[in-house]
Structure formats: C-alpha cells, structure tokens
GROMACS .gro file of C-alpha atoms in nm:
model
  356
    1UNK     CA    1   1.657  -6.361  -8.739
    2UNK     CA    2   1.474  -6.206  -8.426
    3UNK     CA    3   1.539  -5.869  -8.462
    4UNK     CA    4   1.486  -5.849  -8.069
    5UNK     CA    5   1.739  -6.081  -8.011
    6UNK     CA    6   2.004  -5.951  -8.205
    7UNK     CA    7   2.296  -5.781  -8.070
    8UNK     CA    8   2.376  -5.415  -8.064
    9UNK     CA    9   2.659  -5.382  -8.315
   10UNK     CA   10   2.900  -5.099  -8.514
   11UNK     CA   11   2.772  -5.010  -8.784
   12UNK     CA   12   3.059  -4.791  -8.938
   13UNK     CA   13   3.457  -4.839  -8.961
   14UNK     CA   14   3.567  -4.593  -8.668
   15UNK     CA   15   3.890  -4.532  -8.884
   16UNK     CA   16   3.754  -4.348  -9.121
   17UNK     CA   17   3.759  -3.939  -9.096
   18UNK     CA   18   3.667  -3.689  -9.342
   19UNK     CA   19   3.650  -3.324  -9.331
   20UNK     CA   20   3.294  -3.220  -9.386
   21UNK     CA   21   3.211  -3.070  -9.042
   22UNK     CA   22   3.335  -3.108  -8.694
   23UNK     CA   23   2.960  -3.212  -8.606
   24UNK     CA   24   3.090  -3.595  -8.774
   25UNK     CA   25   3.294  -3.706  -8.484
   26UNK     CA   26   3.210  -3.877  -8.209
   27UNK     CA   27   3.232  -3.758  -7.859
   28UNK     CA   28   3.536  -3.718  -7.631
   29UNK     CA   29   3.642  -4.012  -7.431
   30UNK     CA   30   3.614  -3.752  -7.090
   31UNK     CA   31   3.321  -3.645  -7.224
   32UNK     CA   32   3.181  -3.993  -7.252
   33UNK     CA   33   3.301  -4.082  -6.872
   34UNK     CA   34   3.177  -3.824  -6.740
   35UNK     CA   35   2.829  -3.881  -6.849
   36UNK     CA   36   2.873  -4.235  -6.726
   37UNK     CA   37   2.969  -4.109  -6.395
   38UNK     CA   38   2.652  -3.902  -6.393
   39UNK     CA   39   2.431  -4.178  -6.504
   40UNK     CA   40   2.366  -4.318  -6.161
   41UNK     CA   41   2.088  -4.290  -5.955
   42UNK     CA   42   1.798  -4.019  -5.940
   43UNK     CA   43   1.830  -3.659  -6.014
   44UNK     CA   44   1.568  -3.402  -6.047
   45UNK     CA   45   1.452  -3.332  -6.408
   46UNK     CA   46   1.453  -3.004  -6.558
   47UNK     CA   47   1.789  -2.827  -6.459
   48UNK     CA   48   1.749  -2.871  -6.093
   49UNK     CA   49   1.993  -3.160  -6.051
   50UNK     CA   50   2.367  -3.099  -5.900
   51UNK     CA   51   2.533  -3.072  -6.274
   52UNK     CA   52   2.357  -2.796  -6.368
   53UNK     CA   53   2.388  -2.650  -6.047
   54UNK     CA   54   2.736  -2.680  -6.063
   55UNK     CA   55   2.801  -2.582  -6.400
   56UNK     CA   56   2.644  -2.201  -6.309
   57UNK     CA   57   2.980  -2.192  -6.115
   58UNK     CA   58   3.191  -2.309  -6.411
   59UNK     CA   59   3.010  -2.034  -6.647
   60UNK     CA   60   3.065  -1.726  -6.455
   61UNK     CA   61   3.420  -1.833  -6.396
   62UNK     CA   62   3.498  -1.800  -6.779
   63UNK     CA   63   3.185  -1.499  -6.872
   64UNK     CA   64   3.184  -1.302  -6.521
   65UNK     CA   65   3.004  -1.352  -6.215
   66UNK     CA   66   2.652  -1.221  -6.374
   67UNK     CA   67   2.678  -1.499  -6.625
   68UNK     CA   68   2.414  -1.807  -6.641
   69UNK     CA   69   2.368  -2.089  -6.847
   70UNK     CA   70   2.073  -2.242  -7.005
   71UNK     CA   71   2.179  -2.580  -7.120
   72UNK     CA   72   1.956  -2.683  -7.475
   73UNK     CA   73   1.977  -2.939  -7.699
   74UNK     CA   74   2.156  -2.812  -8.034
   75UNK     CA   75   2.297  -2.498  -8.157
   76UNK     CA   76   1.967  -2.362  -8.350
   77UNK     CA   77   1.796  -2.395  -8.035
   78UNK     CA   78   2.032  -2.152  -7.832
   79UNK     CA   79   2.004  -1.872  -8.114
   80UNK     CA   80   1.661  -1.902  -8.121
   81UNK     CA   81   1.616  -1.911  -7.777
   82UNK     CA   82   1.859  -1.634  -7.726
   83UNK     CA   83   1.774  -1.423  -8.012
   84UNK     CA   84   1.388  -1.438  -7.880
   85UNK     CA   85   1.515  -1.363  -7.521
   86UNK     CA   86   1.618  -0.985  -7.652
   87UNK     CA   87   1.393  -0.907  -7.878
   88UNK     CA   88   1.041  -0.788  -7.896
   89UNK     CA   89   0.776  -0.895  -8.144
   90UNK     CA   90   0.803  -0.653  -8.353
   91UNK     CA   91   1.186  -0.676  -8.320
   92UNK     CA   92   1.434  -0.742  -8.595
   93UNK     CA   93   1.790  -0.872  -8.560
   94UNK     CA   94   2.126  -0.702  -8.778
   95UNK     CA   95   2.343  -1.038  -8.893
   96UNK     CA   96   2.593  -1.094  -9.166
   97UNK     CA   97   2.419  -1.247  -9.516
   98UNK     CA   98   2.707  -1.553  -9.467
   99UNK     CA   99   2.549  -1.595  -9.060
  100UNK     CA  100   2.475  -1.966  -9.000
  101UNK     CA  101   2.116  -1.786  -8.859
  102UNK     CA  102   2.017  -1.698  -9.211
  103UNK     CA  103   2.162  -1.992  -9.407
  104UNK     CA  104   2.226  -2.271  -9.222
  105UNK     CA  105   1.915  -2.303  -8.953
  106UNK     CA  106   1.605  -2.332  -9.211
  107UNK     CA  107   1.460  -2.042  -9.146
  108UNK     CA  108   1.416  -2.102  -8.738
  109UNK     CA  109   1.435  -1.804  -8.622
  110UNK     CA  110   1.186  -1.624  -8.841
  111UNK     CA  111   0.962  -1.897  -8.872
  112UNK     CA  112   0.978  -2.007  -8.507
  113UNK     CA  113   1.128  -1.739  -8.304
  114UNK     CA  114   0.899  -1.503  -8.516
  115UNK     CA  115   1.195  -1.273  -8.585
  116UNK     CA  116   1.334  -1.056  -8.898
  117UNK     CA  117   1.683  -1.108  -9.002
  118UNK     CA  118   1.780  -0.756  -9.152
  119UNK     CA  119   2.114  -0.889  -9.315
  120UNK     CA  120   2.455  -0.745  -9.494
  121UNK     CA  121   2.749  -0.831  -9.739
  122UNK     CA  122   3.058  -0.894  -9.585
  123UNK     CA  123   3.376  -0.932  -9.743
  124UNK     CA  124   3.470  -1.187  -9.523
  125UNK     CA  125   3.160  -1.319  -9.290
  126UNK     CA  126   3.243  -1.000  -9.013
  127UNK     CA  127   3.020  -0.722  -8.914
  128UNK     CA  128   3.170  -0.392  -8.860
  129UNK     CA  129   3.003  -0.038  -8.705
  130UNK     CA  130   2.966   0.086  -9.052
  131UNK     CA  131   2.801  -0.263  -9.201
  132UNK     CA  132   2.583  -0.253  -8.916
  133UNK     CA  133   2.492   0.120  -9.012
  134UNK     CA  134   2.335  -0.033  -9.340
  135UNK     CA  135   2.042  -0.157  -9.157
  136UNK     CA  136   2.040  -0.032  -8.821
  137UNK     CA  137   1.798   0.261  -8.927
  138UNK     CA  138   1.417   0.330  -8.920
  139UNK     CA  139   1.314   0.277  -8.530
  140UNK     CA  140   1.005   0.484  -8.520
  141UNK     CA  141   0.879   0.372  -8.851
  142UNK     CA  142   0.609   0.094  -8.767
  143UNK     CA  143   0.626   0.010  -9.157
  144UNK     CA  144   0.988  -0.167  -9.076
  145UNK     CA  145   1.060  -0.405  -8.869
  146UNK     CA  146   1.273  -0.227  -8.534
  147UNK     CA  147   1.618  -0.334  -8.518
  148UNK     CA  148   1.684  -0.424  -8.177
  149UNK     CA  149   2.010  -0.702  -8.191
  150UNK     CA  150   2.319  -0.732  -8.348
  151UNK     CA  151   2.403  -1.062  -8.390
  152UNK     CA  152   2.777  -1.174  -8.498
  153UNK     CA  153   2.930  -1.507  -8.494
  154UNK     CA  154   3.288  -1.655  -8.335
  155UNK     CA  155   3.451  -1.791  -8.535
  156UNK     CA  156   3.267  -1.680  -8.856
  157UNK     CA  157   3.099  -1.917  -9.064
  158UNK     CA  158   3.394  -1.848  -9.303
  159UNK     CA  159   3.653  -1.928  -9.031
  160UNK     CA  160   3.776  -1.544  -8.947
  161UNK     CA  161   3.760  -1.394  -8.646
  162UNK     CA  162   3.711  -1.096  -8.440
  163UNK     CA  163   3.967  -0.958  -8.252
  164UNK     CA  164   3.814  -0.853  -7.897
  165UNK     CA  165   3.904  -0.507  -7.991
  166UNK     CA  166   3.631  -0.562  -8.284
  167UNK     CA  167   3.333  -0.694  -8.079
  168UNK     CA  168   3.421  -0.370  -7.841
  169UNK     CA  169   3.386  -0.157  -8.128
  170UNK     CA  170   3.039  -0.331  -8.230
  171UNK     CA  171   2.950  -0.372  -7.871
  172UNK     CA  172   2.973   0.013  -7.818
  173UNK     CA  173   2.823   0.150  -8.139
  174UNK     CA  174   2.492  -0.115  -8.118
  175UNK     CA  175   2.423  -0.002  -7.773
  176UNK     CA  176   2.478   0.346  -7.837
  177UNK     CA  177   2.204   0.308  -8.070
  178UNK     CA  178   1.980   0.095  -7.807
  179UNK     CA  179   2.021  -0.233  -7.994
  180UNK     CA  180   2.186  -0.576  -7.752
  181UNK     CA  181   2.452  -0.773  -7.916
  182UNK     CA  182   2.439  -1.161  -7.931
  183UNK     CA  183   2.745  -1.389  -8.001
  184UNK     CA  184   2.678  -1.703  -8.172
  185UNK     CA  185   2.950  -1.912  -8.010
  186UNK     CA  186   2.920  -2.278  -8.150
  187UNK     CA  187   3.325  -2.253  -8.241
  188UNK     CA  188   3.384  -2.049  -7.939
  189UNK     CA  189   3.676  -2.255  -7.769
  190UNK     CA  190   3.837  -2.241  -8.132
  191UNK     CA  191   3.864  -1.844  -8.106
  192UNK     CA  192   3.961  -1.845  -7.834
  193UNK     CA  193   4.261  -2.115  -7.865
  194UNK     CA  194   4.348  -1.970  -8.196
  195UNK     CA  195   4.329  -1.577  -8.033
  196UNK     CA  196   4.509  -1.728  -7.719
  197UNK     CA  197   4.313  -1.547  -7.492
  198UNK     CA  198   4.023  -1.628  -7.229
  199UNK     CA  199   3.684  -1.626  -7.399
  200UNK     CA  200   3.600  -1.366  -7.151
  201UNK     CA  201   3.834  -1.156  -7.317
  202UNK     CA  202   3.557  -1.101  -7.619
  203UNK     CA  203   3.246  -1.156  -7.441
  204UNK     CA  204   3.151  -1.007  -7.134
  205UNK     CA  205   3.480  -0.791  -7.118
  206UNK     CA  206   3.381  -0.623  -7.439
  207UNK     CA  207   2.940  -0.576  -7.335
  208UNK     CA  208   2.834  -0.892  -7.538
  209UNK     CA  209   2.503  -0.942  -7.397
  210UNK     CA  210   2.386  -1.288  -7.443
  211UNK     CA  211   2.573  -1.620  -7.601
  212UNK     CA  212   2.486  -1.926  -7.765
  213UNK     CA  213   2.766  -2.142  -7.627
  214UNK     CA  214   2.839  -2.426  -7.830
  215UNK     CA  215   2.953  -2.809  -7.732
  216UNK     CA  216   2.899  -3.014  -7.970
  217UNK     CA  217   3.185  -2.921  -8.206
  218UNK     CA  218   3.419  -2.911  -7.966
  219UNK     CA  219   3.412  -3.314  -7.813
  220UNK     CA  220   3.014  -3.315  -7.645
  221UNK     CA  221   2.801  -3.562  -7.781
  222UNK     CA  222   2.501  -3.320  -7.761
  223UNK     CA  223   2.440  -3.008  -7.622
  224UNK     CA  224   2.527  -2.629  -7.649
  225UNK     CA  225   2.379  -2.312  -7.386
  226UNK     CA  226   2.255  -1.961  -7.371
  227UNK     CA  227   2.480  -1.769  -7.164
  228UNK     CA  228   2.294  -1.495  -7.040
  229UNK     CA  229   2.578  -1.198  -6.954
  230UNK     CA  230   2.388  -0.886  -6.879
  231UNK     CA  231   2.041  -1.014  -6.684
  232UNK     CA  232   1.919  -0.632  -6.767
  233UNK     CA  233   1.880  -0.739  -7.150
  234UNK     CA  234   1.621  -1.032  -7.073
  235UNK     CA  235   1.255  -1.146  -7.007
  236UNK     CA  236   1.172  -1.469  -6.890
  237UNK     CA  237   1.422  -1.756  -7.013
  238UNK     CA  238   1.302  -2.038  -6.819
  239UNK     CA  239   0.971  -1.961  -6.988
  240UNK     CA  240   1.097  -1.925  -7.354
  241UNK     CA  241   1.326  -2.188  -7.372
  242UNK     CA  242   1.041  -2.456  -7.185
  243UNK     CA  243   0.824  -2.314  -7.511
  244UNK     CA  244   1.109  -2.345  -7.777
  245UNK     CA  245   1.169  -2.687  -7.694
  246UNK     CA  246   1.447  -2.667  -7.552
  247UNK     CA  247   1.426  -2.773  -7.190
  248UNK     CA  248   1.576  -3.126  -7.122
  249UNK     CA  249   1.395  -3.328  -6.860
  250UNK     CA  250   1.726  -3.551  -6.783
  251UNK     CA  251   1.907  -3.191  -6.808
  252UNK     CA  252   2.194  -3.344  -6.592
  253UNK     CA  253   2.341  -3.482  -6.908
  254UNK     CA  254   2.356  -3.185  -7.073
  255UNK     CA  255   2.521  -3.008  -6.778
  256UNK     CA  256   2.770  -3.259  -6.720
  257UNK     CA  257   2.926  -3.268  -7.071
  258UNK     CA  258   2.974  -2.905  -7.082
  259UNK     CA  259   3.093  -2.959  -6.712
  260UNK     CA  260   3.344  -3.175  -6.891
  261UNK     CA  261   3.434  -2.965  -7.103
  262UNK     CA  262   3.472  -2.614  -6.945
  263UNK     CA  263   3.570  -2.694  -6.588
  264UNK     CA  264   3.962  -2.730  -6.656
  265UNK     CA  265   4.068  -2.691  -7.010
  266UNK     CA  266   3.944  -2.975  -7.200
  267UNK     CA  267   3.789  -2.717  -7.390
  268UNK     CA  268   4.080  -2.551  -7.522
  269UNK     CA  269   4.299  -2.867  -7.607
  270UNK     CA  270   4.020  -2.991  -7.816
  271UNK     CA  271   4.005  -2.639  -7.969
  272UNK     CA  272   4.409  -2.555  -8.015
  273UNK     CA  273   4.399  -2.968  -8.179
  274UNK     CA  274   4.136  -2.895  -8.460
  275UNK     CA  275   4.282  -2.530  -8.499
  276UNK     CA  276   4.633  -2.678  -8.526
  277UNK     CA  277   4.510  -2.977  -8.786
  278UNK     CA  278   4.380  -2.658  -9.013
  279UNK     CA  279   4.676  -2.514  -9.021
  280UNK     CA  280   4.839  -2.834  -9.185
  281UNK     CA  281   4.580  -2.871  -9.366
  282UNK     CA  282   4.615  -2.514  -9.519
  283UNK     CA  283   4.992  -2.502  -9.560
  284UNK     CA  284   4.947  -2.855  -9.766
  285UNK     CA  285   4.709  -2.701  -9.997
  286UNK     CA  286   4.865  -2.399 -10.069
  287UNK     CA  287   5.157  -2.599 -10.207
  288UNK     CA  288   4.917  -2.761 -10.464
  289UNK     CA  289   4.879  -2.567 -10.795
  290UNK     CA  290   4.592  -2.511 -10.907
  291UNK     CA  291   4.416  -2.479 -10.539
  292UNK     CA  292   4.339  -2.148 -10.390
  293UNK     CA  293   4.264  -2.075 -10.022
  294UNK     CA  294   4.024  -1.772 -10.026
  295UNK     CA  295   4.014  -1.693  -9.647
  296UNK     CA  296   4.226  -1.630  -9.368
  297UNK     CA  297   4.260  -1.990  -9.183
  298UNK     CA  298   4.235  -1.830  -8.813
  299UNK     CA  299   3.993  -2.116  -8.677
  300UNK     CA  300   3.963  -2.541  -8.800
  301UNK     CA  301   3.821  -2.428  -9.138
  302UNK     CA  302   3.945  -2.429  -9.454
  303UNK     CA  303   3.799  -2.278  -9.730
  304UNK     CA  304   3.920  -2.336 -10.107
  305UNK     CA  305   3.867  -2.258 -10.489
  306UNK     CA  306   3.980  -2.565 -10.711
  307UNK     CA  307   3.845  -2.759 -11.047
  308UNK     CA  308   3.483  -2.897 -10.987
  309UNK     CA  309   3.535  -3.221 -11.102
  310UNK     CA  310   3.849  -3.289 -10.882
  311UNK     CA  311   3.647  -3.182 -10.570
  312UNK     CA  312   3.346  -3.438 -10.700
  313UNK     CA  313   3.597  -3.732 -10.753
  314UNK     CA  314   3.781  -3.591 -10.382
  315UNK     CA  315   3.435  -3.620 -10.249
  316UNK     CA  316   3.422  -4.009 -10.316
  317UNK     CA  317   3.728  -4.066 -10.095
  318UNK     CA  318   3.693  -3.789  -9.855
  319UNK     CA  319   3.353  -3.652  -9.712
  320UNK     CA  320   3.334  -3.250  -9.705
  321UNK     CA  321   3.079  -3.005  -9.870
  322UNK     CA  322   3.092  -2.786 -10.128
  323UNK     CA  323   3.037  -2.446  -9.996
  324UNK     CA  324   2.930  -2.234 -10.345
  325UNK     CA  325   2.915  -2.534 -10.614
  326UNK     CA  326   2.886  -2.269 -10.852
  327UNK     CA  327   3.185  -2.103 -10.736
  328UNK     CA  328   3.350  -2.426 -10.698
  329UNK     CA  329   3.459  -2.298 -10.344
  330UNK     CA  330   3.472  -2.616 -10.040
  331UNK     CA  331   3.495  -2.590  -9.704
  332UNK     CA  332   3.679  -2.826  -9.553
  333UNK     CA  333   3.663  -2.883  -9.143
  334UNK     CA  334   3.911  -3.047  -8.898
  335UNK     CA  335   3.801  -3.189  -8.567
  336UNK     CA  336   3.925  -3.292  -8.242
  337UNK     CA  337   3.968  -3.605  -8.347
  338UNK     CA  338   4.139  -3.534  -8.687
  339UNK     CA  339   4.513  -3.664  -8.693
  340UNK     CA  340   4.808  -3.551  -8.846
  341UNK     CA  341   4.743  -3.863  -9.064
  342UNK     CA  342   4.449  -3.786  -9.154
  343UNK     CA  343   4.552  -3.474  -9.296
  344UNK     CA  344   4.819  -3.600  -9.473
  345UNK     CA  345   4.617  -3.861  -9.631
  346UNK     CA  346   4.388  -3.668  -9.767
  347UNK     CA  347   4.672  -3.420  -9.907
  348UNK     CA  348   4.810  -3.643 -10.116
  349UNK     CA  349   4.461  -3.755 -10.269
  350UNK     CA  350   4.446  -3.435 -10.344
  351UNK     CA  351   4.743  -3.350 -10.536
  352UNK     CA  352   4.652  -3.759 -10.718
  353UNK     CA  353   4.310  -3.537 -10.829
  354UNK     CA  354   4.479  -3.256 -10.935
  355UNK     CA  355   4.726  -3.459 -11.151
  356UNK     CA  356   4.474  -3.699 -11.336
   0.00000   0.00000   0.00000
C-alpha cells in the first residue's frame, strides 16, 4: 500500500483513560472550535494578530490591569522564559527540592536559561519565609551565586496548596530582602477552583511578580504564558522569549485556546471537574486497606503508599507513574475528561490487586 494514499486514521481506542498525568487527554471540544473558528484566513505572525490582541484584555481582567501575556509553547518554556526575565546572570533562583523546575524540566533552566536553582526540603512541596531563609543569604559574596527569585508552584507538584495568605507572607519577606517572586502556574485554574477564589486573589493581590500560566492541563491542546504582573521586575521579554524559542509564528493559535479558556469560565469547570474526580478518587482509596494517601488531596492529584507489586500489576490495566519507586509512593492524576466511571473502574481494580 501507497503510504500517500492512505487515509488519516485513529490510532488509539478514545475510551480508554488512565491516571498518569492530566497532560494524556485530549483537548476540549470549545477548545478545539475555537481554534477552528480562528483557522480562517490571514493573520499576522508573531503575536500581532487579533487573538493575542484580545487575549491582553482577558489577562488583566483575571491578574490586574498591569498584567500581559506572552503566549509560548509548553510549560518549561514559560519558567524559563520567566525565570530568565528576573534574573541577572549571575542570578540564582530559591525553589522547593520537590519544584517541577528542578526535577521535572531536565535541567532547562540551568542549562538553558543559565540559572542556579538554590533549593530546600519541604515537608510537603511548600516554601515558607523561614525555608526560604535557608538559602536566601550571601548577596555580596561573588563566590555564591546571588539569590534574586523565589520561585513557588500552584498547586504543588505534590498537590497542596497555598493559601493566598501564604504567597502574601512569601511575597513580603522575598521582597523585603530584594529578591521577585515567580508562580509556576501550570495547575493554576485547579487552585483556584479547589480555593474557590479568583486567581487574582493569590497572584497579583498578594505582589507575585511574574507567572507561568498554564493551558495545557486544563483542556488546551498546546500552549501555556508568562504573565508579566509588575512591568518594574523585567528586561526585554519580546527579546528573551524570540531567543528561548518560544515565539510562535502562527501565535493566533496559541492565543485563541487560552482565549477559550479564560474569557468566561471554561477554565474553572474544567478545573472544579478534575479537582472533584480526585476527591473520589481519594475517598475510594482510603477505604482500601493496605493503601495510604500521604498528602492532603487539595488539587486533581493523588498521591499514595501501597505494595510495589500491586502498583506494577495496576500499571498494566491503568497508566500512572510511580512517583518514589523506592518508596513505593504513586501519583495518580485526574483530568477534565476523567469520569465518575473512570474512577470507579479503576477502584475496584484496585481493591482486585490488593486481594490477589
């Protein structure tokens, strides 16, 4: 057969849902007309089409009216980007040990935002004034590199959160030290649906300076933002984000997913779904002897200790990760897709595991 002739087909069963990240499913159906809608015609490339113009608007009405967005491509790309935008070269940036920006990103921003991660234990993947006091130390001593950004994320890569109150207190006590906080927001709408508050309510309300805005996790099909908040903290965006990368030449489809997203409150039903689909996850589990969740289920993860060769033998029915193997701790992730079936399903292969 001609593969040039051949039709485009399906290559998986769209039925099947598992719970090893919300980065599996597929892209909301208003996501997905919405980019058809902008498909027409000619825009200008680079950001200066009507979407992006129009999602400026959308941005400062949820992070204030000095906000601005600066639509990328993925996630490690807007904390790069960001991270780079408030920090000299000699800078270093204060994060948690469990921060997706040390683990998860392969080394990105030191190796290609030139940065130095200065990082700390947590108890439970959350920075506090005193954690932050660990490393945030040594300014005039050219031997070390200069802290000069706090950088927290929301949710946590464990699936706490900070209260608002929280990012206040760590707003406050890095600037009083000269350092600019940055929020890595890639679960954002799920804080802020689980919190039940605005997302302005721990962001620019509370002196977070800069954002990495996430989209794909929450229904986009690809696509996140930096969200500058205070303009005073940064050099040259346009520049560092056109030499990271980052700068889509068909930007418009980009912008009009987050559009999409943000400009009623797809956003947040997407969020409160996945948030709610943890919670029945969680209360299932914790009926299962033998299981142990180890954190505070406050966002659409769930994080759990059981035997290691129930999760392997879970694993060939149901897709998640192990989280520490050693530990045998998973992390298990619901969606906006996942369904109350789904979860249920998967509940009762568990407790088949845990009885064989």
């Amino acid at each position: 057969m001609n593969p040039a002739k051949t039709d485009a087909r399906r290559h998986h069963d769209p039925q099947v849902r598992g719970f090893a990240s919300d980065n599996y499913a597929g892209a909301h159906p208003e996501v997905l007309a919405a980019l058809a809608l902008a498909n027409g015609g000619h825009q200008v490339a680079y950001g200066e089409d009507d979407y992006t113009g129009n999602l400026q608007g959308i941005i400062r009405s949820h992070f204030g009216a000095t906000a601005e967005a600066f639509p990328v491509f993925n996630g490690t790309g807007a904390n790069v980007v960001a991270l780079q935008a408030v920090t000299d070269r000699w800078g270093a940036v204060i994060c948690a040990e469990s921060a997706h920006i040390n683990v998860d990103e392969g080394g990105a921003p030191e190796r290609m935002g030139g940065l130095k991660l200065l990082t700390v234990p947590t108890p439970d993947g959350k920075l506090t004034p005193e954690l932050i006091d660990r490393q945030a130390w040594g300014w005039e001593d050219e031997h070390r590199a200069m802290p000069q950004v706090v950088s927290i994320t929301q949710s946590t890569e464990l699936g706490t959160l900070y209260t608002p109150e929280e990012i206040r207190a760590i707003c406050e006590h890095a600037h009083a030290h000269g350092m600019k906080v940055h929020l890595d927001g890639s679960r954002l709408a799920n804080a802020a649906a689980s919190l039940d508050v605005p997302m302005r309510t721990f962001t620019n309300a509370v002196g977070v300076d800069i954002l990495s805005l996430g989209g794909t996790k929450n229904g986009a099909l690809f696509g996140e933002a930096v969200v500058v908040i205070n303009q005073d903290a940064v050099r040259k965006m346009k520049h560092l984000r056109k030499m990271s990368m980052q700068l889509a030449s068909k930007m418009r489809f980009v912008s009009v997913q987050l559009e999409a997203l943000l400009a009623k409150d797809l956003w947040l039903r997407n969020a409160r779904h996945a948030n709610e689909m943890a919670q029945r996850l969680a209360e299932g589990v914790r009926a299962v002897h033998g299981v142990e969740v180890l954190y505070p289920v406050q966002a659409n993860g769930v994080f759990a200790r059981l035997p290691h060769d129930v999760s392997e033998r879970l694993q060939k029915r149901f897709r998640f990760y192990f989280w520490d193997e050693g530990a045998g701790v998973v992390r298990w992730m619901c969606s906006f897709d996942t369904t109350e079936d789904d979860v249920d399903a998967f509940l009762a292969a568990l407790k088949e595991e845990m009885a064989r």
